[in-house]
Short mmCIF file of C-alpha atoms in Angstrom, two decimals:
data_model
loop_
_atom_site.label_atom_id
_atom_site.label_comp_id
_atom_site.label_asym_id
_atom_site.label_seq_id
_atom_site.Cartn_x
_atom_site.Cartn_y
_atom_site.Cartn_z
CA UNK A 185 -52.47 57.61 52.03
CA UNK A 186 -49.34 55.60 51.26
CA UNK A 187 -45.70 56.44 50.47
CA UNK A 188 -43.76 56.16 47.21
CA UNK A 189 -40.16 56.78 46.18
CA UNK A 190 -40.09 59.13 43.19
CA UNK A 191 -37.45 60.23 40.71
CA UNK A 192 -37.64 64.02 40.41
CA UNK A 193 -34.56 64.94 38.39
CA UNK A 194 -30.94 63.89 37.99
CA UNK A 195 -29.62 62.71 41.39
CA UNK A 196 -32.83 63.80 43.12
CA UNK A 197 -35.31 61.35 44.66
CA UNK A 198 -37.97 61.96 47.25
CA UNK A 199 -40.35 59.93 49.39
CA UNK A 200 -43.83 61.39 49.05
CA UNK A 201 -47.45 60.52 49.84
CA UNK A 202 -49.23 58.68 47.04
CA UNK A 203 -52.90 57.96 46.52
CA UNK A 204 -53.42 54.25 45.73
CA UNK A 205 -55.09 53.54 42.42
CA UNK A 206 -57.95 51.06 42.88
CA UNK A 207 -57.71 48.03 40.59
CA UNK A 208 -59.81 48.25 37.46
CA UNK A 209 -60.96 45.37 35.24
CA UNK A 210 -58.17 42.83 34.86
CA UNK A 211 -55.99 44.57 37.47
CA UNK A 212 -54.69 43.69 40.92
CA UNK A 213 -53.60 45.93 43.77
CA UNK A 214 -50.43 44.76 45.49
CA UNK A 215 -48.65 45.59 48.72
CA UNK A 216 -44.97 45.49 47.68
CA UNK A 217 -42.79 43.98 50.39
CA UNK A 218 -39.23 44.25 49.08
CA UNK A 219 -37.92 46.03 45.99
CA UNK A 220 -34.39 45.68 44.64
CA UNK A 221 -32.40 48.56 43.20
CA UNK A 222 -30.75 47.59 39.90
CA UNK A 223 -28.35 49.15 37.42
CA UNK A 224 -31.18 50.52 35.30
CA UNK A 225 -32.58 52.32 38.35
CA UNK A 226 -29.15 53.89 38.84
CA UNK A 227 -29.11 55.04 35.20
CA UNK A 228 -32.46 56.75 35.83
CA UNK A 229 -31.12 58.28 39.06
CA UNK A 230 -28.17 59.74 37.15
CA UNK A 231 -30.53 61.39 34.66
CA UNK A 232 -29.35 59.21 31.77
CA UNK A 233 -32.89 58.15 30.85
CA UNK A 234 -34.72 61.47 31.09
CA UNK A 235 -35.79 61.18 27.45
CA UNK A 236 -37.77 58.08 28.43
CA UNK A 237 -38.74 58.57 32.07
CA UNK A 238 -41.43 61.16 32.84
CA UNK A 239 -40.77 62.75 36.25
CA UNK A 240 -42.01 62.48 38.89
CA UNK A 241 -41.65 58.73 38.35
CA UNK A 242 -42.03 55.85 40.81
CA UNK A 243 -39.13 53.45 40.25
CA UNK A 244 -38.60 49.75 40.90
CA UNK A 245 -39.26 46.49 39.06
CA UNK A 246 -37.42 43.82 41.10
CA UNK A 247 -40.04 43.03 43.71
CA UNK A 248 -42.00 40.69 45.89
CA UNK A 249 -45.25 41.32 47.73
CA UNK A 250 -48.81 40.24 48.34
CA UNK A 251 -52.15 40.73 46.69
CA UNK A 252 -54.39 43.27 48.48
CA UNK A 253 -57.39 43.61 46.14
CA UNK A 254 -58.46 42.19 42.80
CA UNK A 255 -60.37 44.09 40.16
CA UNK A 256 -63.43 42.98 38.19
CA UNK A 257 -62.93 39.93 36.02
CA UNK A 258 -59.75 38.75 37.76
CA UNK A 259 -59.73 35.03 38.55
CA UNK A 260 -57.21 32.81 40.29
CA UNK A 261 -55.87 35.46 42.69
CA UNK A 262 -57.01 36.44 46.15
CA UNK A 263 -55.82 38.77 48.92
CA UNK A 264 -52.75 37.44 50.71
CA UNK A 265 -51.28 35.57 47.72
CA UNK A 266 -47.50 35.96 47.53
CA UNK A 267 -46.39 37.21 44.14
CA UNK A 268 -43.71 38.81 42.07
CA UNK A 269 -44.33 40.74 38.87
CA UNK A 270 -42.99 40.25 35.35
CA UNK A 271 -42.96 43.99 34.63
CA UNK A 272 -43.76 43.92 30.93
CA UNK A 273 -46.82 45.21 29.11
CA UNK A 274 -46.90 44.65 25.34
CA UNK A 275 -49.32 45.63 22.58
CA UNK A 276 -49.76 42.23 20.84
CA UNK A 277 -50.00 44.01 17.46
CA UNK A 278 -46.43 44.97 16.47
CA UNK A 279 -44.24 42.72 14.27
CA UNK A 280 -42.25 41.48 17.28
CA UNK A 281 -45.40 40.45 19.15
CA UNK A 282 -46.93 38.82 16.08
CA UNK A 283 -43.72 36.82 15.69
CA UNK A 284 -44.11 35.54 19.27
CA UNK A 285 -41.53 37.83 20.88
CA UNK A 286 -43.82 39.86 23.13
CA UNK A 287 -41.08 40.46 25.71
CA UNK A 288 -39.29 42.70 23.18
CA UNK A 289 -42.44 44.34 21.85
CA UNK A 290 -41.60 47.31 19.65
CA UNK A 291 -43.87 49.45 21.86
CA UNK A 292 -43.02 47.78 25.16
CA UNK A 293 -44.12 49.34 28.43
CA UNK A 294 -41.45 48.32 30.92
CA UNK A 295 -43.28 48.84 34.20
CA UNK A 296 -41.04 50.73 36.61
CA UNK A 297 -39.43 52.70 33.79
CA UNK A 298 -42.12 53.66 31.29
CA UNK A 299 -44.91 53.55 33.88
CA UNK A 300 -45.07 53.62 37.71
CA UNK A 301 -43.02 50.96 39.47
CA UNK A 302 -42.99 49.00 42.70
CA UNK A 303 -41.14 51.28 45.11
CA UNK A 304 -44.35 52.26 46.89
CA UNK A 305 -46.63 50.79 49.51
CA UNK A 306 -49.51 50.08 47.12
CA UNK A 307 -49.12 49.25 43.44
CA UNK A 308 -51.76 48.42 40.85
CA UNK A 309 -50.70 46.22 37.91
CA UNK A 310 -52.34 44.00 35.28
CA UNK A 311 -53.16 40.57 36.70
CA UNK A 312 -51.42 39.10 33.64
CA UNK A 313 -48.06 40.25 35.02
CA UNK A 314 -48.31 38.27 38.27
CA UNK A 315 -46.04 35.31 38.98
CA UNK A 316 -47.03 33.11 41.93
CA UNK A 317 -44.51 32.55 44.70
CA UNK A 318 -44.43 29.51 46.99
CA UNK A 319 -45.54 30.28 50.54
CA UNK A 320 -42.26 28.83 51.85
CA UNK A 321 -40.12 31.41 50.01
CA UNK A 322 -39.25 34.44 52.20
CA UNK A 323 -40.29 37.63 50.46
CA UNK A 324 -36.89 39.31 50.82
CA UNK A 325 -35.26 36.46 48.89
CA UNK A 326 -38.11 36.49 46.36
CA UNK A 327 -37.16 40.05 45.37
CA UNK A 328 -34.23 38.47 43.50
CA UNK A 329 -36.48 36.41 41.23
CA UNK A 330 -36.56 39.14 38.57
CA UNK A 331 -32.76 39.43 38.11
CA UNK A 332 -32.55 35.64 38.27
CA UNK A 333 -35.08 35.50 35.42
CA UNK A 334 -32.73 37.77 33.45
CA UNK A 335 -29.93 35.25 34.04
CA UNK A 336 -32.14 32.30 33.07
CA UNK A 337 -33.05 34.06 29.82
CA UNK A 338 -29.40 34.90 29.09
CA UNK A 339 -28.24 31.33 29.61
CA UNK A 340 -31.09 30.12 27.41
CA UNK A 341 -30.25 32.59 24.64
CA UNK A 342 -26.65 31.36 24.67
CA UNK A 343 -27.89 27.75 24.51
CA UNK A 344 -25.55 26.65 27.29
CA UNK A 345 -25.48 22.87 27.69
CA UNK A 346 -24.01 20.43 30.19
CA UNK A 347 -20.24 20.12 30.05
CA UNK A 348 -19.61 23.34 28.13
CA UNK A 349 -16.95 25.78 29.27
CA UNK A 350 -18.40 29.21 30.03
CA UNK A 351 -16.67 32.51 30.84
CA UNK A 352 -18.68 35.29 32.50
CA UNK A 353 -17.01 38.69 32.12
CA UNK A 354 -18.27 40.87 34.96
CA UNK A 355 -19.08 39.62 38.45
CA UNK A 356 -21.79 42.04 39.54
CA UNK A 357 -25.24 40.79 40.60
CA UNK A 358 -26.36 39.74 37.11
CA UNK A 359 -22.96 38.25 36.24
CA UNK A 360 -22.95 36.14 39.40
CA UNK A 361 -26.53 35.02 38.72
CA UNK A 362 -25.60 34.02 35.15
CA UNK A 363 -22.65 32.04 36.49
CA UNK A 364 -24.87 30.24 39.02
CA UNK A 365 -27.58 29.45 36.45
CA UNK A 366 -24.99 28.21 33.96
CA UNK A 367 -23.45 26.03 36.66
CA UNK A 368 -26.89 24.63 37.50
CA UNK A 369 -27.23 23.74 33.81
CA UNK A 370 -24.10 21.61 34.13
CA UNK A 371 -21.56 23.95 32.57
CA UNK A 372 -18.04 24.58 33.86
CA UNK A 373 -17.86 28.29 34.70
CA UNK A 374 -15.17 30.90 35.19
CA UNK A 375 -15.86 34.50 36.23
CA UNK A 376 -13.62 37.44 35.26
CA UNK A 377 -13.95 40.35 37.70
CA UNK A 378 -11.78 43.31 38.75
CA UNK A 379 -13.38 43.98 42.15
CA UNK A 380 -11.76 42.13 45.05
CA UNK A 381 -15.03 42.25 47.03
CA UNK A 382 -16.99 40.67 44.21
CA UNK A 383 -14.30 38.07 43.57
CA UNK A 384 -14.41 37.07 47.22
CA UNK A 385 -18.19 36.64 47.17
CA UNK A 386 -18.01 34.58 43.97
CA UNK A 387 -15.39 32.33 45.54
CA UNK A 388 -17.56 31.91 48.63
CA UNK A 389 -20.33 30.74 46.29
CA UNK A 390 -18.00 28.06 44.91
CA UNK A 391 -17.16 29.82 41.65
CA UNK A 392 -13.69 30.06 40.15
CA UNK A 393 -12.75 33.69 39.60
CA UNK A 394 -9.96 35.37 37.65
CA UNK A 395 -8.63 38.90 38.15
CA UNK A 396 -7.96 40.55 34.77
CA UNK A 397 -5.61 43.05 36.44
CA UNK A 398 -3.34 40.33 37.78
CA UNK A 399 -4.03 37.18 35.76
CA UNK A 400 -3.22 36.35 32.15
CA UNK A 401 -6.78 35.48 31.12
CA UNK A 402 -5.74 34.11 27.73
CA UNK A 403 -3.20 31.75 29.30
CA UNK A 404 -5.68 30.60 31.94
CA UNK A 405 -8.33 29.86 29.31
CA UNK A 406 -5.76 27.98 27.23
CA UNK A 407 -4.76 25.84 30.20
CA UNK A 408 -8.38 25.23 31.20
CA UNK A 409 -9.55 24.27 27.70
CA UNK A 410 -6.38 22.63 26.35
CA UNK A 411 -6.09 25.58 23.94
CA UNK A 412 -9.57 24.97 22.51
CA UNK A 413 -11.10 28.16 23.92
CA UNK A 414 -14.39 28.59 25.75
CA UNK A 415 -17.70 27.50 24.27
CA UNK A 416 -19.64 30.51 25.56
CA UNK A 417 -18.77 33.95 26.91
CA UNK A 418 -21.15 36.41 28.57
CA UNK A 419 -20.27 40.11 28.41
CA UNK A 420 -21.77 41.60 31.57
CA UNK A 421 -19.19 44.27 32.39
CA UNK A 422 -20.38 47.07 30.11
CA UNK A 423 -16.73 48.03 29.49
CA UNK A 424 -14.68 48.08 26.29
CA UNK A 425 -12.07 45.84 27.88
CA UNK A 426 -14.79 43.37 28.83
CA UNK A 427 -15.87 43.12 25.19
CA UNK A 428 -12.28 42.37 24.14
CA UNK A 429 -11.93 39.68 26.81
CA UNK A 430 -15.26 38.05 25.95
CA UNK A 431 -14.29 37.79 22.27
CA UNK A 432 -10.72 36.66 22.91
CA UNK A 433 -11.61 33.74 25.22
CA UNK A 434 -13.88 32.03 22.68
CA UNK A 435 -12.91 28.95 20.73
CA UNK A 436 -14.00 27.90 17.26
CA UNK A 437 -17.74 28.48 16.78
CA UNK A 438 -18.01 29.94 20.27
CA UNK A 439 -21.03 32.02 21.25
CA UNK A 440 -20.82 35.51 22.73
CA UNK A 441 -23.93 36.56 24.62
CA UNK A 442 -24.18 40.33 25.08
CA UNK A 443 -25.93 41.12 28.36
CA UNK A 444 -24.56 44.50 29.45
CA UNK A 445 -26.05 47.72 28.11
CA UNK A 446 -23.20 49.62 26.47
CA UNK A 447 -23.85 53.38 26.42
CA UNK A 448 -21.81 53.90 23.25
CA UNK A 449 -20.65 51.83 20.25
CA UNK A 450 -17.67 49.58 20.92
CA UNK A 451 -14.88 48.38 18.68
CA UNK A 452 -15.14 44.62 18.15
CA UNK A 453 -12.51 42.31 16.71
CA UNK A 454 -14.53 41.17 13.70
CA UNK A 455 -11.54 39.31 12.29
CA UNK A 456 -11.80 36.99 15.28
CA UNK A 457 -15.48 36.45 14.44
CA UNK A 458 -14.54 35.57 10.86
CA UNK A 459 -11.56 33.41 11.71
CA UNK A 460 -13.28 31.31 14.36
CA UNK A 461 -16.84 31.48 13.02
CA UNK A 462 -18.10 33.04 16.23
CA UNK A 463 -21.74 33.87 16.94
CA UNK A 464 -23.01 37.00 18.71
CA UNK A 465 -26.43 36.91 20.38
CA UNK A 466 -28.23 39.65 22.26
CA UNK A 467 -30.21 38.93 25.41
CA UNK A 468 -32.86 41.28 26.74
CA UNK A 469 -35.38 40.74 29.52
CA UNK A 470 -37.29 37.43 29.87
CA UNK A 471 -40.55 35.61 29.31
CA UNK A 472 -42.91 33.83 31.71
CA UNK A 473 -41.09 30.50 31.51
CA UNK A 474 -37.84 32.25 32.53
CA UNK A 475 -39.63 33.74 35.56
CA UNK A 476 -41.12 30.40 36.58
CA UNK A 477 -37.72 28.70 36.41
CA UNK A 478 -36.21 31.59 38.37
CA UNK A 479 -38.79 31.13 41.13
CA UNK A 480 -37.86 27.44 41.36
CA UNK A 481 -34.10 28.17 41.46
CA UNK A 482 -34.45 30.75 44.23
CA UNK A 483 -36.94 28.64 46.19
CA UNK A 484 -34.79 25.49 46.21
CA UNK A 485 -31.60 27.37 47.11
CA UNK A 486 -29.80 26.77 43.82
CA UNK A 487 -29.59 30.56 43.76
CA UNK A 488 -28.42 31.56 47.28
CA UNK A 489 -30.32 34.83 47.05
CA UNK A 490 -29.64 35.88 50.61
CA UNK A 491 -25.88 35.92 49.99
CA UNK A 492 -26.37 38.54 47.28
CA UNK A 493 -28.33 40.92 49.53
CA UNK A 494 -25.92 43.44 51.01
CA UNK A 495 -28.47 45.51 52.91
CA UNK A 496 -32.18 46.12 53.43
CA UNK A 497 -33.37 49.68 54.09
CA UNK A 498 -36.80 51.13 54.88
CA UNK A 499 -38.69 52.96 52.16
CA UNK A 500 -37.88 56.34 53.67
CA UNK A 501 -34.14 55.66 53.28
CA UNK A 502 -34.31 54.59 49.63
CA UNK A 503 -32.83 57.86 48.28
CA UNK A 504 -29.70 57.36 50.40
CA UNK A 505 -29.48 53.74 49.23
CA UNK A 506 -29.12 54.89 45.63
CA UNK A 507 -26.12 56.98 46.65
CA UNK A 508 -24.62 54.02 48.53
CA UNK A 509 -24.87 51.87 45.41
CA UNK A 510 -22.84 54.38 43.44
CA UNK A 511 -19.82 53.25 45.48
CA UNK A 512 -20.51 50.00 43.75
CA UNK A 513 -17.86 47.38 44.25
CA UNK A 514 -18.45 46.52 47.91
CA UNK A 515 -22.24 46.34 47.52
CA UNK A 516 -24.14 43.72 45.54
CA UNK A 517 -27.87 44.17 46.06
CA UNK A 518 -29.76 46.64 48.25
CA UNK A 519 -33.43 45.98 48.93
CA UNK A 520 -36.00 48.58 49.90
CA UNK A 521 -38.45 47.35 52.55
CA UNK A 522 -41.83 48.87 51.70
CA UNK A 523 -43.56 47.40 54.76
CA UNK A 524 -41.75 49.06 57.65
CA UNK A 525 -39.67 51.98 58.78
CA UNK A 526 -37.16 49.72 60.53
CA UNK A 527 -33.71 49.12 59.10
CA UNK A 528 -32.51 45.53 58.63
CA UNK A 529 -29.22 43.79 58.15
CA UNK A 530 -28.52 40.21 57.11
CA UNK A 531 -26.45 37.53 58.76
CA UNK A 532 -24.00 35.30 56.90
CA UNK A 533 -26.81 33.08 55.67
CA UNK A 534 -28.79 36.03 54.33
CA UNK A 535 -31.44 35.86 57.06
CA UNK A 536 -32.98 39.18 58.14
CA UNK A 537 -32.03 40.00 61.72
#
């Protein structure tokens, strides 16, 4: 018998025994090592996704772990292989899939939301979802591959190129990852963030950060771009003010990439879109190439994943970790350790101690 963290109802999680499901044809049984808690998990915890999530539901989709068993017909994988999972299952028959956009399948099963996720000690998934990890990459750091893949996809959707000026509005985990991926692409990057804790971390990572409560963002962008405006803005804040800022900083034919999930319709300055011929693009999830690039960026240290990990807790303390994340601004990423009952902290280099 193994343990799993389950969503029961709004603001109620438990840790309960779970019977592992043996891998069937084309499936692989994994032993999750570390699982990150993300904003979507918090939305589920708050009860905001009850129309979609069938309780009791095992959460978690940002993970790393190892193969335990392979099912019939599975080739190329063996017990002990280090992996992460691209948690998408599509139908290959809908118009989106037939157009080559399987990652936004019209009947998408997002594993960890629509079906059981990784926050358990044994997890059976389709072998097609596995992404190989290098043996040299520590598994705690590898748990950040999935959010890094989100950032890689976002930067690709915005078509960021070397030398462009990019503004990231919102300096939470995904915003910081977008800024780091854009910088690795050769762009000049500025981050706009209210939280002093998050601004400090961004500065420690070598990013230039502006405080919208204290700084005149428009004047700073004008000075930075010689009044041309930014080439690209990413809206990652999820706030109405963030939308306004992301639109206002853009220059002629600038691109706004919408990353945050806004819970309600927002007013948008469409005159600005008309006057400057702006472009709005949505960015959702990722594909396999995004994941593979994310693995490389985390493995070579371009993404200093350990610096983004605020805390690691044992599986039995996962419910309390969700509550800690609600405090928000002084916490970036909490990982759940599915392998042990021992708490961990990280030193300044992000090494488990």
